[in-house]
Short mmCIF file of C-alpha atoms in Angstrom, two decimals:
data_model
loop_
_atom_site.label_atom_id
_atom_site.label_comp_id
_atom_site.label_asym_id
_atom_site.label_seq_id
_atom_site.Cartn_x
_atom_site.Cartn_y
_atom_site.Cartn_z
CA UNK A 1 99.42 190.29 349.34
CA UNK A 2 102.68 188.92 348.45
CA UNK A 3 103.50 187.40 351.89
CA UNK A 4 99.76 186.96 353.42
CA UNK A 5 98.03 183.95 354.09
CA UNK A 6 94.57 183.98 352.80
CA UNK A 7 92.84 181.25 354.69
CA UNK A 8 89.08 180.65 355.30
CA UNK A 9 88.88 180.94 359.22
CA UNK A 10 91.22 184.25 359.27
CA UNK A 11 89.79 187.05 362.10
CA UNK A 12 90.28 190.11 359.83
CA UNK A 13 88.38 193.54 360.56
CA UNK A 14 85.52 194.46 357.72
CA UNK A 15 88.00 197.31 356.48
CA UNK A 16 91.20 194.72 355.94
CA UNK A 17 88.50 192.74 353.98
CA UNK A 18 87.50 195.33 351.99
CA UNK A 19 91.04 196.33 350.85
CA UNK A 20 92.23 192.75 349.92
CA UNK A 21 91.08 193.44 346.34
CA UNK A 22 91.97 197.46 346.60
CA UNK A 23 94.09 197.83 343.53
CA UNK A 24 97.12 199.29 343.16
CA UNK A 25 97.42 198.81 339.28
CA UNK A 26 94.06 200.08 337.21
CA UNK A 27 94.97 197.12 334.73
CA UNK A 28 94.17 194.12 336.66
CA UNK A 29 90.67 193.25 336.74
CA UNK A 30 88.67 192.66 340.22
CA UNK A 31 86.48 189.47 340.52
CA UNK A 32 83.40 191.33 339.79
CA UNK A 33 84.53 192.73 336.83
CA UNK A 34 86.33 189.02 335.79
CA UNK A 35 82.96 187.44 336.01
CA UNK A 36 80.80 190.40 334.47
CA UNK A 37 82.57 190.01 330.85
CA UNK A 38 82.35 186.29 331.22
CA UNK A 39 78.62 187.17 331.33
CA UNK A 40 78.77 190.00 328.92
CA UNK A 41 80.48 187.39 325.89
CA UNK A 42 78.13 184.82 326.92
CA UNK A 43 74.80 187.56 326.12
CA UNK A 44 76.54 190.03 324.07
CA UNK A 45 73.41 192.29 324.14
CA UNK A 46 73.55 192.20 328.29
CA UNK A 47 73.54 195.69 329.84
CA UNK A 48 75.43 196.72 332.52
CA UNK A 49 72.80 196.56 335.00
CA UNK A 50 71.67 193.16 334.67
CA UNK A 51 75.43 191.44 334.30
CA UNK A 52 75.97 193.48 337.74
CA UNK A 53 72.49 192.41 339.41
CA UNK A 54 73.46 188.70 338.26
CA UNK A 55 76.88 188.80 339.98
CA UNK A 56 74.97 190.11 343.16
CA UNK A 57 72.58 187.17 343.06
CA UNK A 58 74.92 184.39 341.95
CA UNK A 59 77.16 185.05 345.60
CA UNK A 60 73.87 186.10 347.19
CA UNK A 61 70.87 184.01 346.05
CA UNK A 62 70.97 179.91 347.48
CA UNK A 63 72.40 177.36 345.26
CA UNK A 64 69.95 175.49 344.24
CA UNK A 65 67.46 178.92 343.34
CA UNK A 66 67.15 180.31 340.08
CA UNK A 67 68.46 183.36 338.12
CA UNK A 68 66.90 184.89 335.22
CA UNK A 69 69.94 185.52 332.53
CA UNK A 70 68.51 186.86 329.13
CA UNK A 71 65.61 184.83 328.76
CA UNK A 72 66.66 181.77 330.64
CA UNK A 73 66.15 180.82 334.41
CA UNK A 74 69.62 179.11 335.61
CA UNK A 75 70.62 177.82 338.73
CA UNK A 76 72.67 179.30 341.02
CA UNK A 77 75.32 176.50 340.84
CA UNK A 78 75.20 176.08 337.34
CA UNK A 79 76.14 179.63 336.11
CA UNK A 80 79.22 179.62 338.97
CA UNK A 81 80.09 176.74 337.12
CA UNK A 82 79.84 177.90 333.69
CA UNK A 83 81.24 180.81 334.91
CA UNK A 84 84.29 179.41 336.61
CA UNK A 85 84.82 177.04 333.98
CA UNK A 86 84.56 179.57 330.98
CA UNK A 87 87.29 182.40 333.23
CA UNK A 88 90.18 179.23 333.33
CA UNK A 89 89.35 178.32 330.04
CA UNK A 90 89.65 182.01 329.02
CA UNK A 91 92.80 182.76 330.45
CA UNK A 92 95.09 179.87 330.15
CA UNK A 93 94.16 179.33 326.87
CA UNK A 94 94.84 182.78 325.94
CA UNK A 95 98.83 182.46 327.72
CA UNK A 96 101.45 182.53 325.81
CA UNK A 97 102.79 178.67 327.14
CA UNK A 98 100.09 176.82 325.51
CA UNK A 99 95.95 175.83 325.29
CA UNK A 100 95.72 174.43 328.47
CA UNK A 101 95.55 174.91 332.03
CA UNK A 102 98.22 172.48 332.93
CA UNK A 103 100.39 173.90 329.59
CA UNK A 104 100.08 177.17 331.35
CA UNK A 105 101.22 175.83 334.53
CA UNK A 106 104.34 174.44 333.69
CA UNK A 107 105.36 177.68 331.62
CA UNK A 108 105.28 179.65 334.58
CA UNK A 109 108.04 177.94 335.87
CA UNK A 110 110.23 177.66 332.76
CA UNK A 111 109.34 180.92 332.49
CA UNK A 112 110.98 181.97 335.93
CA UNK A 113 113.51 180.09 335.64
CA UNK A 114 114.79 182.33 332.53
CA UNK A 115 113.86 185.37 334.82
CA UNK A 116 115.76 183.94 337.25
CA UNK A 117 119.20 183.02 335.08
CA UNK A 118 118.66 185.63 333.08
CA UNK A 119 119.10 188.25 336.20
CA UNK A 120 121.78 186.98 337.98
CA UNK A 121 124.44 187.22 335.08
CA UNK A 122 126.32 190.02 334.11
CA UNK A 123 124.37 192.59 335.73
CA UNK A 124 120.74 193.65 335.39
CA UNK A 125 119.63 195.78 332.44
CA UNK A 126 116.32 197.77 331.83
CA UNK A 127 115.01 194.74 329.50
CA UNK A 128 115.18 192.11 332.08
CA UNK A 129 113.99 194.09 334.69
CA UNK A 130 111.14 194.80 332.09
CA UNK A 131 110.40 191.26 331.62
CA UNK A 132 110.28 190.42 335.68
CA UNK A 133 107.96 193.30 336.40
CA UNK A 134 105.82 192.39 333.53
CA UNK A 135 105.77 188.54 334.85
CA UNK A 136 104.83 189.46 337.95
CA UNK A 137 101.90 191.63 337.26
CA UNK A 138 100.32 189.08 334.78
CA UNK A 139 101.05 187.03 338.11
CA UNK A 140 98.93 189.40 340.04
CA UNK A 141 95.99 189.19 337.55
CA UNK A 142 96.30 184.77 337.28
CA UNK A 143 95.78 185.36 341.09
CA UNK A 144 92.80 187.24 341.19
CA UNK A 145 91.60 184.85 338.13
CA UNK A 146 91.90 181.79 340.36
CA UNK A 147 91.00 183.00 343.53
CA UNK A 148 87.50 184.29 341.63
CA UNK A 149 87.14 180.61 340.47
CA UNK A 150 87.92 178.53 343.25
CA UNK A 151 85.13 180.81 345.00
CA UNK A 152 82.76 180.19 342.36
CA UNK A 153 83.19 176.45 342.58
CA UNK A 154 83.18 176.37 346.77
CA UNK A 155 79.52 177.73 345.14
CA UNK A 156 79.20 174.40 343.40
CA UNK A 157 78.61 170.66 344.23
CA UNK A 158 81.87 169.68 345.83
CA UNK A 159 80.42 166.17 345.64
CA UNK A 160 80.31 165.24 342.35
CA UNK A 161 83.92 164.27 341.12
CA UNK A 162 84.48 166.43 337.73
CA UNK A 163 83.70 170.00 339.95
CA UNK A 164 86.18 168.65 343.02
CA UNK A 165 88.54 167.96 340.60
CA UNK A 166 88.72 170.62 338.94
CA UNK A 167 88.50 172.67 341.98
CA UNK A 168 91.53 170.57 343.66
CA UNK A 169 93.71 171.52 340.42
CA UNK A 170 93.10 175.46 340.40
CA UNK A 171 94.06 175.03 344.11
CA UNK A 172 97.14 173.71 343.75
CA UNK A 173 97.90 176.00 340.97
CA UNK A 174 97.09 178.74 342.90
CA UNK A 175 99.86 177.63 345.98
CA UNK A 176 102.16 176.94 342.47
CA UNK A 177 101.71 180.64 341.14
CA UNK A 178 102.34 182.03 344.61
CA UNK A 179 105.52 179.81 344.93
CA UNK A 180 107.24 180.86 341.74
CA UNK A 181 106.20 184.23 342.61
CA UNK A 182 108.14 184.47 345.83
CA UNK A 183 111.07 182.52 344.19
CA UNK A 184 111.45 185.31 341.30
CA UNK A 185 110.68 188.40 343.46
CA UNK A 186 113.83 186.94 346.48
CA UNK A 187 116.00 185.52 343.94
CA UNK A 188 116.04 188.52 341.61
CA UNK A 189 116.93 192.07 342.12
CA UNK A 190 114.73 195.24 341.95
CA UNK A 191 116.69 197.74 339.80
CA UNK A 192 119.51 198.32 336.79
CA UNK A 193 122.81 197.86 337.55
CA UNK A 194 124.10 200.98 336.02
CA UNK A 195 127.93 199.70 336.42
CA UNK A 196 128.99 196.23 336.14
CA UNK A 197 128.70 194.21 339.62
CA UNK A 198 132.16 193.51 341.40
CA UNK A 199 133.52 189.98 341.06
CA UNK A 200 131.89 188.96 344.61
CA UNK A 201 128.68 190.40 344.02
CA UNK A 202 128.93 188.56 340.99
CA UNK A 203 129.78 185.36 342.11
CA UNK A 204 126.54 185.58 345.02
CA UNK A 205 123.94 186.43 342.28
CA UNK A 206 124.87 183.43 340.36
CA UNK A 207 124.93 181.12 343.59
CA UNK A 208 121.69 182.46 344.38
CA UNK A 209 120.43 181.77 340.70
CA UNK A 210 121.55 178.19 341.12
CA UNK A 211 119.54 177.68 344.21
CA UNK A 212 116.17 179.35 343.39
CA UNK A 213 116.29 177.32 339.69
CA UNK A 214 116.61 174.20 341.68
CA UNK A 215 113.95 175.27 343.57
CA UNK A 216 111.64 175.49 340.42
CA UNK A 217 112.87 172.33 339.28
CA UNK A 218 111.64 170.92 342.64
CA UNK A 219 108.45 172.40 342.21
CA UNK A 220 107.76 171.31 338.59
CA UNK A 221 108.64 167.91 339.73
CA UNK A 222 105.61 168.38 342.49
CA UNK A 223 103.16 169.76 339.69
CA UNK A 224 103.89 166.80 337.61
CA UNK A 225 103.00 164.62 340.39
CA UNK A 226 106.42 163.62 341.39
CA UNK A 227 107.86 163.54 344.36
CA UNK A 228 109.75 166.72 345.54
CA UNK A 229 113.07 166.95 347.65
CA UNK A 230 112.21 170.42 349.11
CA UNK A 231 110.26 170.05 352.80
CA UNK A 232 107.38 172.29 354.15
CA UNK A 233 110.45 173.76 356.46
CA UNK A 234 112.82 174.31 353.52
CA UNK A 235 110.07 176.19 351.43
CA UNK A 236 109.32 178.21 354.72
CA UNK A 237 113.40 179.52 354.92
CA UNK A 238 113.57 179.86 351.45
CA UNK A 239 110.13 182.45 351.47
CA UNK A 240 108.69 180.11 348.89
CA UNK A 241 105.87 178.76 351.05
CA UNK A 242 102.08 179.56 351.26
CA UNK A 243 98.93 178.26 353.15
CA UNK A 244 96.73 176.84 350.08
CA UNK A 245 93.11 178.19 350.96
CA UNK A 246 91.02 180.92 349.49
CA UNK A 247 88.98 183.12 351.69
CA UNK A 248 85.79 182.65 349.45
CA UNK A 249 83.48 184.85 351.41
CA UNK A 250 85.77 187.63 351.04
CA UNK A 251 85.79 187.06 347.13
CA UNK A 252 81.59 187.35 347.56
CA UNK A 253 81.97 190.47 349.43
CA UNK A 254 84.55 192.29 346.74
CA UNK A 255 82.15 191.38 343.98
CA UNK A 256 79.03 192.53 345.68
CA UNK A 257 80.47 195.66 346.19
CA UNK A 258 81.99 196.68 343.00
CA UNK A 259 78.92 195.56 341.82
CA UNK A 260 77.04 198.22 343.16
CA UNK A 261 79.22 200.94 342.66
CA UNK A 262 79.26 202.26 338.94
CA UNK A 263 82.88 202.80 336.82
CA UNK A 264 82.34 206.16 335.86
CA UNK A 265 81.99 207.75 339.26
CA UNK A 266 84.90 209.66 340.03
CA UNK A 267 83.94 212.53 342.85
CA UNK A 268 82.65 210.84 346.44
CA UNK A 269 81.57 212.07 349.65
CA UNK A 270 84.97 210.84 351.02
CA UNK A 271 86.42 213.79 348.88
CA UNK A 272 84.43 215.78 349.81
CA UNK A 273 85.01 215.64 353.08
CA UNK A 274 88.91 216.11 352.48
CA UNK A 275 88.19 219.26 350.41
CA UNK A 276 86.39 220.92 353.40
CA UNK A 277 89.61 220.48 355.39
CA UNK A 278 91.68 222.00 352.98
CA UNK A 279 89.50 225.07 353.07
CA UNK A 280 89.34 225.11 356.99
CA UNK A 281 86.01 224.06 357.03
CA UNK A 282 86.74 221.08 358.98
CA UNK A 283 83.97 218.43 360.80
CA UNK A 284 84.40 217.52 364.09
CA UNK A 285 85.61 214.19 365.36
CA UNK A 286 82.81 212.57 365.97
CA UNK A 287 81.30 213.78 363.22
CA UNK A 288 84.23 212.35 361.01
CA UNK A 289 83.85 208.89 362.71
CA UNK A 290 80.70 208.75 361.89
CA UNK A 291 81.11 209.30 358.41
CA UNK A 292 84.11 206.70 358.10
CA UNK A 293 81.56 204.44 359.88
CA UNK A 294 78.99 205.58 356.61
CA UNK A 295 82.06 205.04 354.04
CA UNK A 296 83.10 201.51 355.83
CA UNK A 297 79.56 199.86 355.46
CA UNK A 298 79.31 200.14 358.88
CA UNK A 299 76.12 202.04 359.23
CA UNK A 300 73.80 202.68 356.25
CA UNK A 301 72.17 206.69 356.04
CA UNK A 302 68.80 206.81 355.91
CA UNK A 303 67.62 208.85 352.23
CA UNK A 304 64.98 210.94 353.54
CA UNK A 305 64.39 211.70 350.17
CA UNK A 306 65.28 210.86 346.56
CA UNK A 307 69.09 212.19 345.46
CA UNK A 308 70.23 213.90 342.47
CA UNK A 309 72.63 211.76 340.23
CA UNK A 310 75.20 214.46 340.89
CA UNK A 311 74.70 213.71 344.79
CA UNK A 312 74.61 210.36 344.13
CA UNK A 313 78.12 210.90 342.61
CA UNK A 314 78.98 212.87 345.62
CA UNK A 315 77.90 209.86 347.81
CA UNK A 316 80.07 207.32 346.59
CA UNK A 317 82.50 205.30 348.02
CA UNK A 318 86.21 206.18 347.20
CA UNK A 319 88.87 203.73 348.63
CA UNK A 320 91.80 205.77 348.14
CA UNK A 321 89.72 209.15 349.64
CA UNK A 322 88.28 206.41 352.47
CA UNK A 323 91.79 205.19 353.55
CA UNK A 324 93.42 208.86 353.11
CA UNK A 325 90.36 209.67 356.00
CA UNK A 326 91.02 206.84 357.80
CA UNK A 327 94.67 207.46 358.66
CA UNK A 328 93.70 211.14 359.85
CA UNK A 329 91.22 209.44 362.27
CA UNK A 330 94.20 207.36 363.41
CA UNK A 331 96.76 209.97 363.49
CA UNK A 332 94.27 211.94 365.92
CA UNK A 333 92.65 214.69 364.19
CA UNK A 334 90.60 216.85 365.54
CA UNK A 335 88.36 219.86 364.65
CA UNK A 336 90.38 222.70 363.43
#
């Protein structure tokens, strides 16, 4: 995701939708699971069934309609903003640059600009590339944190002031988190320098250092409402630039589906199918398009009878096993 757009009019197929929250690292949360322990310290004594069933009906159910929680009936609207409100609150609070939102916000870049420095003198050792990769996957999780909330409040009234401002800030510290991102990750390089860089080498890292600092300078200037000497264009040839828009139907659709699908399951039908072609046992074409179409969402199967819980194990949906079938579709198999 780290050059994409994610904008709320992009023409994307159903599977490039699905994999926008496919993750790569086990450690950062999905939305679903972000809002679910949101839920879960709210009602301690909430089971895993019911937070799931409430994430499904607060991005499925109207705005205005109810939803039992515990023993209380709450609006739609309300709980996405109790919800959104309590995930921010949750998560800046808990950084390490201060207790609020906009604390957090400028720590990021004081923070990258140290990164930054730090990187481009005297060579790169294990520590500092330590402390970049570790910034940018706590980046990676902030992401997912905001884009969950900005979807939950595109849930809420937009109207009244407090939600639209509050919605307006996460925005723009979502385009901020993204910028500072792409500034680190081109500014910086990706391994130890096991011998000392030559004197020219040298001399471009710290050039480069001085530029991309600026450029964070420039961009805590814009977060503190100032007026920035860095142009739309300049951001663009620097790789520091990104549309500000969330795709919040896509956020919906990644929380209904993890939603439905329990932790624990481990063994799907997707494997299944890659285990018969080990042992020569292979389907035909059609028949594997057909169950990719299953795996996708395309079609739904028909139960012509209640399953087993060790079929419904086999039965469920595997990303990695799904896209692992999906490039043998592409690459042209055929039956064996």
């Amino acid at each position: 995701m780290e050059n994409e757009y994610i904008d709320d009019y992009g023409q994307k197929s159903r599977i490039g939708k699905m994999e926008i929250f496919r993750d790569e690292n086990h450690r950062i949360e999905k939305p679903e699971k972000i809002v679910r322990r949101v839920l879960e310290k709210k009602y301690p004594r909430m089971s895993l069934e019911d937070s799931r069933r409430i994430v499904r009906e607060m991005v499925t159910k109207p705005a205005d309609m109810k939803i039992r929680v515990a023993d209380e009936d709450i609006r739609v609207d309300q709980l996405n903003l109790y919800v959104a409100n309590s995930i921010e609150s949750i998560n800046s609070g808990s950084s390490d640059y201060g207790a609020s939102s906009e604390s957090e916000y400028f720590g990021w870049i004081d923070e990258g600009q140290k990164i930054i420095s730090d990187m481009n003198t005297d060579g790169v050792t294990q520590p500092e590339l330590d402390a970049k990769n570790k910034f940018m996957e706590d980046f990676s999780q902030r992401e997912v944190d905001l884009m969950t909330c900005l979807a939950l409040y595109r849930r809420c009234n937009l109207e009244d002031p407090r939600v639209k401002e509050k919605y307006d800030m996460l925005n723009k510290k979502l385009v901020k988190l993204r910028e500072i991102r792409s500034a680190v990750q081109t500014s910086t390089p990706d391994k130890v320098d096991r011998e000392a860089p030559d004197a020219t080498e040298a001399a471009r890292r710290r050039a480069l250092a001085l530029v991309y600092v600026g450029v964070l300078h420039e961009l805590s200037t814009e977060a503190g409402g100032g007026v920035s000497r860095l142009s739309e264009e300049q951001k663009r040839d620097l790789g520091v630039f990104f549309e500000p828009y969330v795709d919040a139907p896509r956020v919906w659709r990644s929380m209904q589906r993890d939603a439905l699908v329990p932790e624990y399951y481990r063994e799907s039908a997707a494997e299944t199918l890659a285990l018969r072609k080990i042992e020569n046992q292979a389907d035909s074409r059609e028949a594997l398009r057909h169950r990719l179409a299953v795996l996708s969402g395309r079609i739904v199967e028909k139960a012509e009878r209640s399953i087993s819980p060790v079929e419904q194990k086999q039965r469920a949906f595997d990303m990695n096993r799904y896209l692992m079938l999906k490039r043998m579709q592409e690459s042209g198999y055929q039956r064996a």
